[in-house]
PDB file of C-alpha atoms and ligand atoms in Angstrom:
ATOM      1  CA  UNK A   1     142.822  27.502  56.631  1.00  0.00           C
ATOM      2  CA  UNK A   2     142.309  29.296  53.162  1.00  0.00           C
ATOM      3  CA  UNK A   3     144.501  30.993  51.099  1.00  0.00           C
ATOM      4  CA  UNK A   4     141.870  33.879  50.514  1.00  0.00           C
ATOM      5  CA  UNK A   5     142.928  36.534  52.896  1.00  0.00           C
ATOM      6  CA  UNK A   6     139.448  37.615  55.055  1.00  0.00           C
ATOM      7  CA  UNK A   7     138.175  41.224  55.027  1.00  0.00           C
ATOM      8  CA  UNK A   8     138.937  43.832  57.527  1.00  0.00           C
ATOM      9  CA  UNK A   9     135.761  45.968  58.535  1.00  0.00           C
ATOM     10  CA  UNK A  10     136.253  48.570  60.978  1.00  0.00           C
ATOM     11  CA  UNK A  11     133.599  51.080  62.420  1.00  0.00           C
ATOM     12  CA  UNK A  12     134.417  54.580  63.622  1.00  0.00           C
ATOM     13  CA  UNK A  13     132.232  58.159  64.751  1.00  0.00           C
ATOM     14  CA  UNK A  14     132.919  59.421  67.716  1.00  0.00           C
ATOM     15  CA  UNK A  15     130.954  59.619  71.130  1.00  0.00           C
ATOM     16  CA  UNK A  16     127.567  58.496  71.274  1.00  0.00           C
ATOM     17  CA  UNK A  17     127.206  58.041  67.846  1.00  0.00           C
ATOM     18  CA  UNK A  18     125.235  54.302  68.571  1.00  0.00           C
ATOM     19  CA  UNK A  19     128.220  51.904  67.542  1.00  0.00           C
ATOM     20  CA  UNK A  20     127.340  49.203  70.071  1.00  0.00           C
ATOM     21  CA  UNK A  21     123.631  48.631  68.483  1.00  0.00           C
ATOM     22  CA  UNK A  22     125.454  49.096  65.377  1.00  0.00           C
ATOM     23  CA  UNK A  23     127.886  46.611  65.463  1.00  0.00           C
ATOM     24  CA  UNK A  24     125.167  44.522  66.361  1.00  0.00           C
ATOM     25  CA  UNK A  25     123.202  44.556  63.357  1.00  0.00           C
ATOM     26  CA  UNK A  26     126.894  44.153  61.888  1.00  0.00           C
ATOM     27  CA  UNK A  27     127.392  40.542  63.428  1.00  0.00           C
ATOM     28  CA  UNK A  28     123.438  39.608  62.860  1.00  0.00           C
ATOM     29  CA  UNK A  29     124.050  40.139  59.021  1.00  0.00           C
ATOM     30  CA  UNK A  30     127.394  38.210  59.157  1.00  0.00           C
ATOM     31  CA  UNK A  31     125.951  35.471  60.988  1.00  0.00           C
ATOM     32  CA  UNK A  32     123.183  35.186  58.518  1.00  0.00           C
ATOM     33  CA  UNK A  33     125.098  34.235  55.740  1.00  0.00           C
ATOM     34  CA  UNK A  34     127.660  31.983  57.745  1.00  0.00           C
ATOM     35  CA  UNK A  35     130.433  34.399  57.428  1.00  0.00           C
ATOM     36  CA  UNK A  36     133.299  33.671  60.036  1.00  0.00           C
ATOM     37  CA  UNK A  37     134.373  36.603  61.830  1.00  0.00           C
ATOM     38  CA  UNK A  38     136.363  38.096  64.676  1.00  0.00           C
ATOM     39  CA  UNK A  39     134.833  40.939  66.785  1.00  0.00           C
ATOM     40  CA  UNK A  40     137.140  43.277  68.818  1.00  0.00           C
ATOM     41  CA  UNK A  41     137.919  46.793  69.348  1.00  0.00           C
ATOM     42  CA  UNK A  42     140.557  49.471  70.120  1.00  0.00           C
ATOM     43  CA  UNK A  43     142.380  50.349  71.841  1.00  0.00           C
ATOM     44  CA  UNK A  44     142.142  47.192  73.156  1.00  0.00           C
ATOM     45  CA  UNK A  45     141.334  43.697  71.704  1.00  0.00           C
ATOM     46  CA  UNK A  46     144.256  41.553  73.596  1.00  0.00           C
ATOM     47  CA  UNK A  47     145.253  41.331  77.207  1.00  0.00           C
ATOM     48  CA  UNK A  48     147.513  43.790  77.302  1.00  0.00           C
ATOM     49  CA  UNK A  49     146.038  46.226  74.855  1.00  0.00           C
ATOM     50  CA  UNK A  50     142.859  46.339  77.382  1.00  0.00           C
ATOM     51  CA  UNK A  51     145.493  47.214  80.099  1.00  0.00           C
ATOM     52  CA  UNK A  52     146.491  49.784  77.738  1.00  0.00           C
ATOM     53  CA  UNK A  53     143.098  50.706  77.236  1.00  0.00           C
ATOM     54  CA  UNK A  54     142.361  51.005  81.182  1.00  0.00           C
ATOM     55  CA  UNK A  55     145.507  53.527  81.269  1.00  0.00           C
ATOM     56  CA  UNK A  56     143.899  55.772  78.616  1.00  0.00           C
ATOM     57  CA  UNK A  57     140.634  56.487  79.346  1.00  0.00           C
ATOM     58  CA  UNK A  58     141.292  56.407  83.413  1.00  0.00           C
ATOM     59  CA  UNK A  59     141.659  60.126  84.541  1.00  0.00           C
ATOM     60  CA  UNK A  60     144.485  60.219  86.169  1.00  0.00           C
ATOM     61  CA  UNK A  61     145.609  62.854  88.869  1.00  0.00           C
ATOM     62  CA  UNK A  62     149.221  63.151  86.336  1.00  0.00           C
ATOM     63  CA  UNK A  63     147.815  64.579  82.836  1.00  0.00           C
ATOM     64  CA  UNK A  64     148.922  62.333  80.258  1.00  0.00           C
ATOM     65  CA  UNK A  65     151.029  63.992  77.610  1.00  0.00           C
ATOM     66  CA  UNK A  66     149.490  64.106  73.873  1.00  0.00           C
ATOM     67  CA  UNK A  67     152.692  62.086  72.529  1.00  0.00           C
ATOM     68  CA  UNK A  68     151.962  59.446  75.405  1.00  0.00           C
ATOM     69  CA  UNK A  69     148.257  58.991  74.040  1.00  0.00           C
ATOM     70  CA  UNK A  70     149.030  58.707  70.691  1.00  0.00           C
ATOM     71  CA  UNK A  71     152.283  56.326  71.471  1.00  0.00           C
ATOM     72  CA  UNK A  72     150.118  54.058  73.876  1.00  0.00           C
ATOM     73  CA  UNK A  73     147.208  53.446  70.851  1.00  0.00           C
ATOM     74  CA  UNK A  74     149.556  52.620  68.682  1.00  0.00           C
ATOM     75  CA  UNK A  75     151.362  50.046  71.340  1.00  0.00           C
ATOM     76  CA  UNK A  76     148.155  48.914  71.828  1.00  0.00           C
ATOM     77  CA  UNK A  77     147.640  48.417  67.962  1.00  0.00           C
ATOM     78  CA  UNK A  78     151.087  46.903  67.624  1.00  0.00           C
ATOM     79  CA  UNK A  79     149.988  44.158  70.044  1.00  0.00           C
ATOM     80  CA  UNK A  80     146.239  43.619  68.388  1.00  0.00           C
ATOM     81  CA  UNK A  81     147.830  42.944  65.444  1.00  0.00           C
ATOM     82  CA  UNK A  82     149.974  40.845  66.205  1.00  0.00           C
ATOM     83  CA  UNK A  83     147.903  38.575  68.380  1.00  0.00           C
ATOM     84  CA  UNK A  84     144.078  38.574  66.544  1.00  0.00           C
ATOM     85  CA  UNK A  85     143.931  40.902  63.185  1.00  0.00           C
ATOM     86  CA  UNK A  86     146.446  39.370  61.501  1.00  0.00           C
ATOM     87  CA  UNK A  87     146.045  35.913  62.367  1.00  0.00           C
ATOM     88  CA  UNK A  88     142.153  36.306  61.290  1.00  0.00           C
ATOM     89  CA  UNK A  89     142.699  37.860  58.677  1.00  0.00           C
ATOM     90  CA  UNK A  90     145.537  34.779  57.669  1.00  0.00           C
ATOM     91  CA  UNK A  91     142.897  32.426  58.629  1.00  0.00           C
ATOM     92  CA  UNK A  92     140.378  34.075  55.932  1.00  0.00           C
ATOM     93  CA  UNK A  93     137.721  35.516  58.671  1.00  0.00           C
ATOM     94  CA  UNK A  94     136.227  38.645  58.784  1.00  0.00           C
ATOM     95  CA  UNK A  95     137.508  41.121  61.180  1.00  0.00           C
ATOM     96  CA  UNK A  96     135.486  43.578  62.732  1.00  0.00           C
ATOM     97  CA  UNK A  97     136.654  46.123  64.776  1.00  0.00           C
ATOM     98  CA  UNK A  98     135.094  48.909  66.357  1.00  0.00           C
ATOM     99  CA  UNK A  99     137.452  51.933  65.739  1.00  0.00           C
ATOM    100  CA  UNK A 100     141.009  51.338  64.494  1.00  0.00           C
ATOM    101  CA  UNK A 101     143.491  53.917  63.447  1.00  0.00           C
ATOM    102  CA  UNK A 102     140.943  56.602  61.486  1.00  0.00           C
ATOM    103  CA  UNK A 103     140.492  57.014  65.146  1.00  0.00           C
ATOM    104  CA  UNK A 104     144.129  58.173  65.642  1.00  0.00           C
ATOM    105  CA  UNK A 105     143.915  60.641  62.985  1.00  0.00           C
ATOM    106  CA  UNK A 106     140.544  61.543  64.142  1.00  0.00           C
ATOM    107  CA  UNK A 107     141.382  62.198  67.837  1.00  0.00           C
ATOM    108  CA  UNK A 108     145.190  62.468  68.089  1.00  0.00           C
ATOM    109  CA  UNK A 109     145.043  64.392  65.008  1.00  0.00           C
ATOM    110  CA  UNK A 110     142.233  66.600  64.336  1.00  0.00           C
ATOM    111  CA  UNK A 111     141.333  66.533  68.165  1.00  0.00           C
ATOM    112  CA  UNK A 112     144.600  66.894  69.664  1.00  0.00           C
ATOM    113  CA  UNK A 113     146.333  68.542  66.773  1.00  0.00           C
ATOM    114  CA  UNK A 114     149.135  66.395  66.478  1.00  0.00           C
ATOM    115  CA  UNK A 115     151.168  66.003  63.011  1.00  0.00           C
ATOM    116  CA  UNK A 116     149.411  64.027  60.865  1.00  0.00           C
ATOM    117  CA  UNK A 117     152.315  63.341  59.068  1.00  0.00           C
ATOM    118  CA  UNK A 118     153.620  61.675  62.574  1.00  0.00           C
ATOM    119  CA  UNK A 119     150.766  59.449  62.541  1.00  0.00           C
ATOM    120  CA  UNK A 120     150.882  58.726  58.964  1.00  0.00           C
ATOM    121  CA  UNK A 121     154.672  57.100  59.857  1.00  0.00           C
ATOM    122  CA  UNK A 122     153.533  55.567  63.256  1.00  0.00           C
ATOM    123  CA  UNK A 123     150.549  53.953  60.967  1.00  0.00           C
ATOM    124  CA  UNK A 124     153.411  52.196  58.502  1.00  0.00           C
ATOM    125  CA  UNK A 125     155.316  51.359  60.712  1.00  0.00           C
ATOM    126  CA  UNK A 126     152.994  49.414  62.646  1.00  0.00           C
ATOM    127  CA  UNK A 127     150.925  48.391  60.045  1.00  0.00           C
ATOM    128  CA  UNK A 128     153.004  48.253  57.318  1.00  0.00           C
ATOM    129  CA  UNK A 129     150.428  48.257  54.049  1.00  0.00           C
ATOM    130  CA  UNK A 130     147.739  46.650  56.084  1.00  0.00           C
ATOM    131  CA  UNK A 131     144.632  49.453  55.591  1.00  0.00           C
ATOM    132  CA  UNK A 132     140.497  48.159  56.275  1.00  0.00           C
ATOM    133  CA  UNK A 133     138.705  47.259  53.145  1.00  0.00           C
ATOM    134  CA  UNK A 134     135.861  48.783  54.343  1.00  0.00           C
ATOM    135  CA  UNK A 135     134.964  51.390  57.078  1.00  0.00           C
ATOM    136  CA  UNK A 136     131.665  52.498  58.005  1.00  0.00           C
ATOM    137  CA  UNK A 137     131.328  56.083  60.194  1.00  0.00           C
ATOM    138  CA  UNK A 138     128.481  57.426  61.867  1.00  0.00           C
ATOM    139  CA  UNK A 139     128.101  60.773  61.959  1.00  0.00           C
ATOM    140  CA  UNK A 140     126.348  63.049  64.166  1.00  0.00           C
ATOM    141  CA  UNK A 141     126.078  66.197  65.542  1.00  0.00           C
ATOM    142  CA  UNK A 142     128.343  66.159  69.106  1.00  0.00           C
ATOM    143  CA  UNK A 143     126.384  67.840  70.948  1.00  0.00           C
ATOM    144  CA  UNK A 144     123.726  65.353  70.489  1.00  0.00           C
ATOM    145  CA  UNK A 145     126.048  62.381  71.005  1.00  0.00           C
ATOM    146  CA  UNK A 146     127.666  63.920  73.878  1.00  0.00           C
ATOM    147  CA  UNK A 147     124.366  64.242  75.404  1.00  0.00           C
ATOM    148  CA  UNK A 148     123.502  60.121  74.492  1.00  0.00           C
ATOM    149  CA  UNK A 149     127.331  59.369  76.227  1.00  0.00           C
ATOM    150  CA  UNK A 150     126.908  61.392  79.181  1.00  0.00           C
ATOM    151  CA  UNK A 151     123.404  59.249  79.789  1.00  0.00           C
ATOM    152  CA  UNK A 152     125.548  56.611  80.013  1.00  0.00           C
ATOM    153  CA  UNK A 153     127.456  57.363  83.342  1.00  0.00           C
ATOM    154  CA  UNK A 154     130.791  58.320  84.276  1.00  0.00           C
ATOM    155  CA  UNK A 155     132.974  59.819  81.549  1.00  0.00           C
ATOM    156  CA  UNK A 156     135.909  58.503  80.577  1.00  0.00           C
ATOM    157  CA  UNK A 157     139.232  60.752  79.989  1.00  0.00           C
ATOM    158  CA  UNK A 158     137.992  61.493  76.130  1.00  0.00           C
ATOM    159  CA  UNK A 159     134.385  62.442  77.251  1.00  0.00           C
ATOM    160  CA  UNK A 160     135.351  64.420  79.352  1.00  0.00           C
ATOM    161  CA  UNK A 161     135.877  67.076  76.590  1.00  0.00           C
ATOM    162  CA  UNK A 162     135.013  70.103  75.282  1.00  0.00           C
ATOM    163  CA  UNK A 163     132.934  70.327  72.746  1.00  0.00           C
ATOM    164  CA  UNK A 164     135.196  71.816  70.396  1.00  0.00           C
ATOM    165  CA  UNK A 165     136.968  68.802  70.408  1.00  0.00           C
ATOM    166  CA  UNK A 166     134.265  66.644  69.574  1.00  0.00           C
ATOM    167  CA  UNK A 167     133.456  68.789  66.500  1.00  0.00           C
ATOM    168  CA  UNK A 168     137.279  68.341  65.572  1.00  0.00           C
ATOM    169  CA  UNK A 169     137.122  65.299  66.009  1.00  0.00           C
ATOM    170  CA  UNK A 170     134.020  65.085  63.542  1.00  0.00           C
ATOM    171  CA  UNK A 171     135.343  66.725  60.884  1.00  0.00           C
ATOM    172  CA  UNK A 172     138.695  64.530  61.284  1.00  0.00           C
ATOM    173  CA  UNK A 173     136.630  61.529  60.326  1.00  0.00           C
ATOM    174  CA  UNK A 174     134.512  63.327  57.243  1.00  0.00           C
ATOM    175  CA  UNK A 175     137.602  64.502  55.642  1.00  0.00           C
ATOM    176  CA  UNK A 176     139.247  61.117  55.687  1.00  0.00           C
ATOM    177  CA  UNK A 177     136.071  59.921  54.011  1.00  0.00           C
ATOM    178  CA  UNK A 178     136.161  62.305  51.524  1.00  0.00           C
ATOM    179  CA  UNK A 179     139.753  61.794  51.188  1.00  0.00           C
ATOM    180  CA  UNK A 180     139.443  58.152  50.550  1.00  0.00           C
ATOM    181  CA  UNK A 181     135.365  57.465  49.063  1.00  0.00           C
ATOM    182  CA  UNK A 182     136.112  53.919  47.736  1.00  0.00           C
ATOM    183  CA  UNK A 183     137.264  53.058  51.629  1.00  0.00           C
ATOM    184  CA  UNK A 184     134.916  55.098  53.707  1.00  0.00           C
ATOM    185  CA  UNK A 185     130.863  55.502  54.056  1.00  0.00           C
ATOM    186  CA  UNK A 186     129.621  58.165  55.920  1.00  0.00           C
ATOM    187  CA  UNK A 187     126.470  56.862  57.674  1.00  0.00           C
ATOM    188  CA  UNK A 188     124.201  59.445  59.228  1.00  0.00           C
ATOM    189  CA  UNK A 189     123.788  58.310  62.875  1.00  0.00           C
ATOM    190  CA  UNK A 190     121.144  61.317  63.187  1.00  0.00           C
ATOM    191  CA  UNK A 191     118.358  59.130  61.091  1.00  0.00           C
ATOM    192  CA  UNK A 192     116.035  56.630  63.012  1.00  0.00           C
ATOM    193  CA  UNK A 193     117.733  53.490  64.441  1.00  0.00           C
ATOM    194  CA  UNK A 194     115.737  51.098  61.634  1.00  0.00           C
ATOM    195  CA  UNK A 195     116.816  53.486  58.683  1.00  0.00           C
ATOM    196  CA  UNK A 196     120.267  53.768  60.259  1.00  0.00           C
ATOM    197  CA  UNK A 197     120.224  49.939  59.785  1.00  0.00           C
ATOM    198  CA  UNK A 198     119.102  49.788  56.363  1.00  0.00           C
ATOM    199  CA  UNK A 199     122.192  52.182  55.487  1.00  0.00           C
ATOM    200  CA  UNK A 200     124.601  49.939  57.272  1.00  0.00           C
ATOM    201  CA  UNK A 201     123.286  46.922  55.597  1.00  0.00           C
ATOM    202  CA  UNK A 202     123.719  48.526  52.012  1.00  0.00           C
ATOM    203  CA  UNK A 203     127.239  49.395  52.977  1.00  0.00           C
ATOM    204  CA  UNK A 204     127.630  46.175  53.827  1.00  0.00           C
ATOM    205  CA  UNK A 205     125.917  44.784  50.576  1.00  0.00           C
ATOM    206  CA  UNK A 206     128.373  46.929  48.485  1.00  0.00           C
ATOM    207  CA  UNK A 207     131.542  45.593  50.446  1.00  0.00           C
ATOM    208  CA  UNK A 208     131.078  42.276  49.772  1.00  0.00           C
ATOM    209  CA  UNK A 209     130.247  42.690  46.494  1.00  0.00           C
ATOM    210  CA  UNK A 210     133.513  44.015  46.033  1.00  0.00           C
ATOM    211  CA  UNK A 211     135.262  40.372  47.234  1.00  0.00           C
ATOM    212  CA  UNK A 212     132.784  37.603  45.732  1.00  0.00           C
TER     213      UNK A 212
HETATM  214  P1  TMP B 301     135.174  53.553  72.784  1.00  0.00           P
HETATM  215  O1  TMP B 301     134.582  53.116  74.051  1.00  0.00           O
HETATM  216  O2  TMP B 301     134.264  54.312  71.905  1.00  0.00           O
HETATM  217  O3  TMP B 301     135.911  52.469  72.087  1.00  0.00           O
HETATM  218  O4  TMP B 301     136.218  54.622  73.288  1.00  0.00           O
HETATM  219  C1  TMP B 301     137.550  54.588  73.194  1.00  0.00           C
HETATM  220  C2  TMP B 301     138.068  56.003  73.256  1.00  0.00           C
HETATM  221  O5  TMP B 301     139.398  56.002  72.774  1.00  0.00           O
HETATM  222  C3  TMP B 301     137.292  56.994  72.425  1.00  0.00           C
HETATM  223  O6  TMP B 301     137.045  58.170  73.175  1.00  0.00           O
HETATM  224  C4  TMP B 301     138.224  57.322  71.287  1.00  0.00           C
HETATM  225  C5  TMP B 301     139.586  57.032  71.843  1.00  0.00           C
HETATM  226  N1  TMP B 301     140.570  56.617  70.831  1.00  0.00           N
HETATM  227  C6  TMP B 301     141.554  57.492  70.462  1.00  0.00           C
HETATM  228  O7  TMP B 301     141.606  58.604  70.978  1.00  0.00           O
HETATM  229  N2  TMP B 301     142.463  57.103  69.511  1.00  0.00           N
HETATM  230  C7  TMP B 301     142.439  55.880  68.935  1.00  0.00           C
HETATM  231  O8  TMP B 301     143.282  55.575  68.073  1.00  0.00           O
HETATM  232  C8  TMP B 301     141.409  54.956  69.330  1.00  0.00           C
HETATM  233  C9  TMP B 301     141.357  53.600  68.712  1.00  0.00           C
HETATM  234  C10 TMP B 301     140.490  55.370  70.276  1.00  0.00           C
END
């Protein structure tokens, strides 16, 4: 144990954007320099918030209702919390974790057009002051990414879409980062893989240079 609270890294973009290979190069450069970390995702992350998970992206032959969605992430978040960030973060690891609530406001809010102030309340209460130091989002065009996710087999409940949601969705995530530039780097997922990386490392570079 140390008492130096670790560092909470989350990555968001939406479909097809390349976070898997991403979050690779993520956990490469960690392990590098011997940096303990946790790697998990939402909604999901604990036993029951992958149940959760299973319940949201299933299609079901009942629609789910938009309050239901954004009530089930946040149980879901509730529970990761509870059982991995904030014990890792306690413990003085890194915690990466691929999407966290930008998501919410990025697809509940901007996608769905739910209140943001409703998910601004949801957010303290389950997370009281507990924010990422540091998120990284790719961005690309949807209909690019939608074409990468829909390589990739069945869609889910989210992909299966419009496009106009994905281009909500989109802009969701660039106006939190302009909202909050100290938090947020937009990464453009449209560049080659290898100059994606580079990006990803600097971001990376800069974040820890901001704890040591
Ligand atoms: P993933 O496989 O990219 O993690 O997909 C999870 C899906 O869940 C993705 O379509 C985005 C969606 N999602 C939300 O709608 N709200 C959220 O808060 C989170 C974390 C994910």
């Amino acid at each position: 144990m140390t008492n130096k609270r670790g560092f909470f890294l989350t990555l968001e973009g939406a479909e097809g954007v390349g976070k898997s290979t991403n979050i690779e190069f993520i956990t490469q450069y960690l392990e590098q320099r011997g940096i303990d970390y946790v790697l998990t995702r939402e909604p999901g992350g604990t036993q029951l918030g992958e149940k959760i998970r299973e319940l949201l992206l299933a299609v079901h032959e009942e629609s789910m209702s938009e309050l239901t969605e954004l009530l089930l992430v946040f149980a879901a978040r509730a529970q990761h919390l509870d059982k991995i960030i904030e014990p890792a973060l306690a413990a003085g690891k890194w915690v990466v974790c691929d999407r966290f609530t930008d998501a919410t406001f990025a697809y509940q809010g901007a996608g769905r057009g739910l209140s943001m102030e409703t998910i601004g309340e949801l957010e303290s209460m389950v997370q009281g002051e507990l924010r990422p130091d540091l998120t990284l989002i790719l961005d690309l065009d949807p209909e690019i990414g939608m074409q990468r996710a829909s390589n990739r087999g069945e869609l889910d409940r989210f992909e299966r879409e419009q496009m106009s949601f994905f281009r909500h969705v989109r802009q969701g995530y660039l106006d939190i980062a302009q909202a909050e530039p100290e938090r947020c780097t937009v990464i453009d997922a449209a560049k080659s893989l290898k100059d994606v990386k580079l990006d990803l490392l600097a971001a990376l570079e800069q974040g820890l240079s901001k704890i040591t």
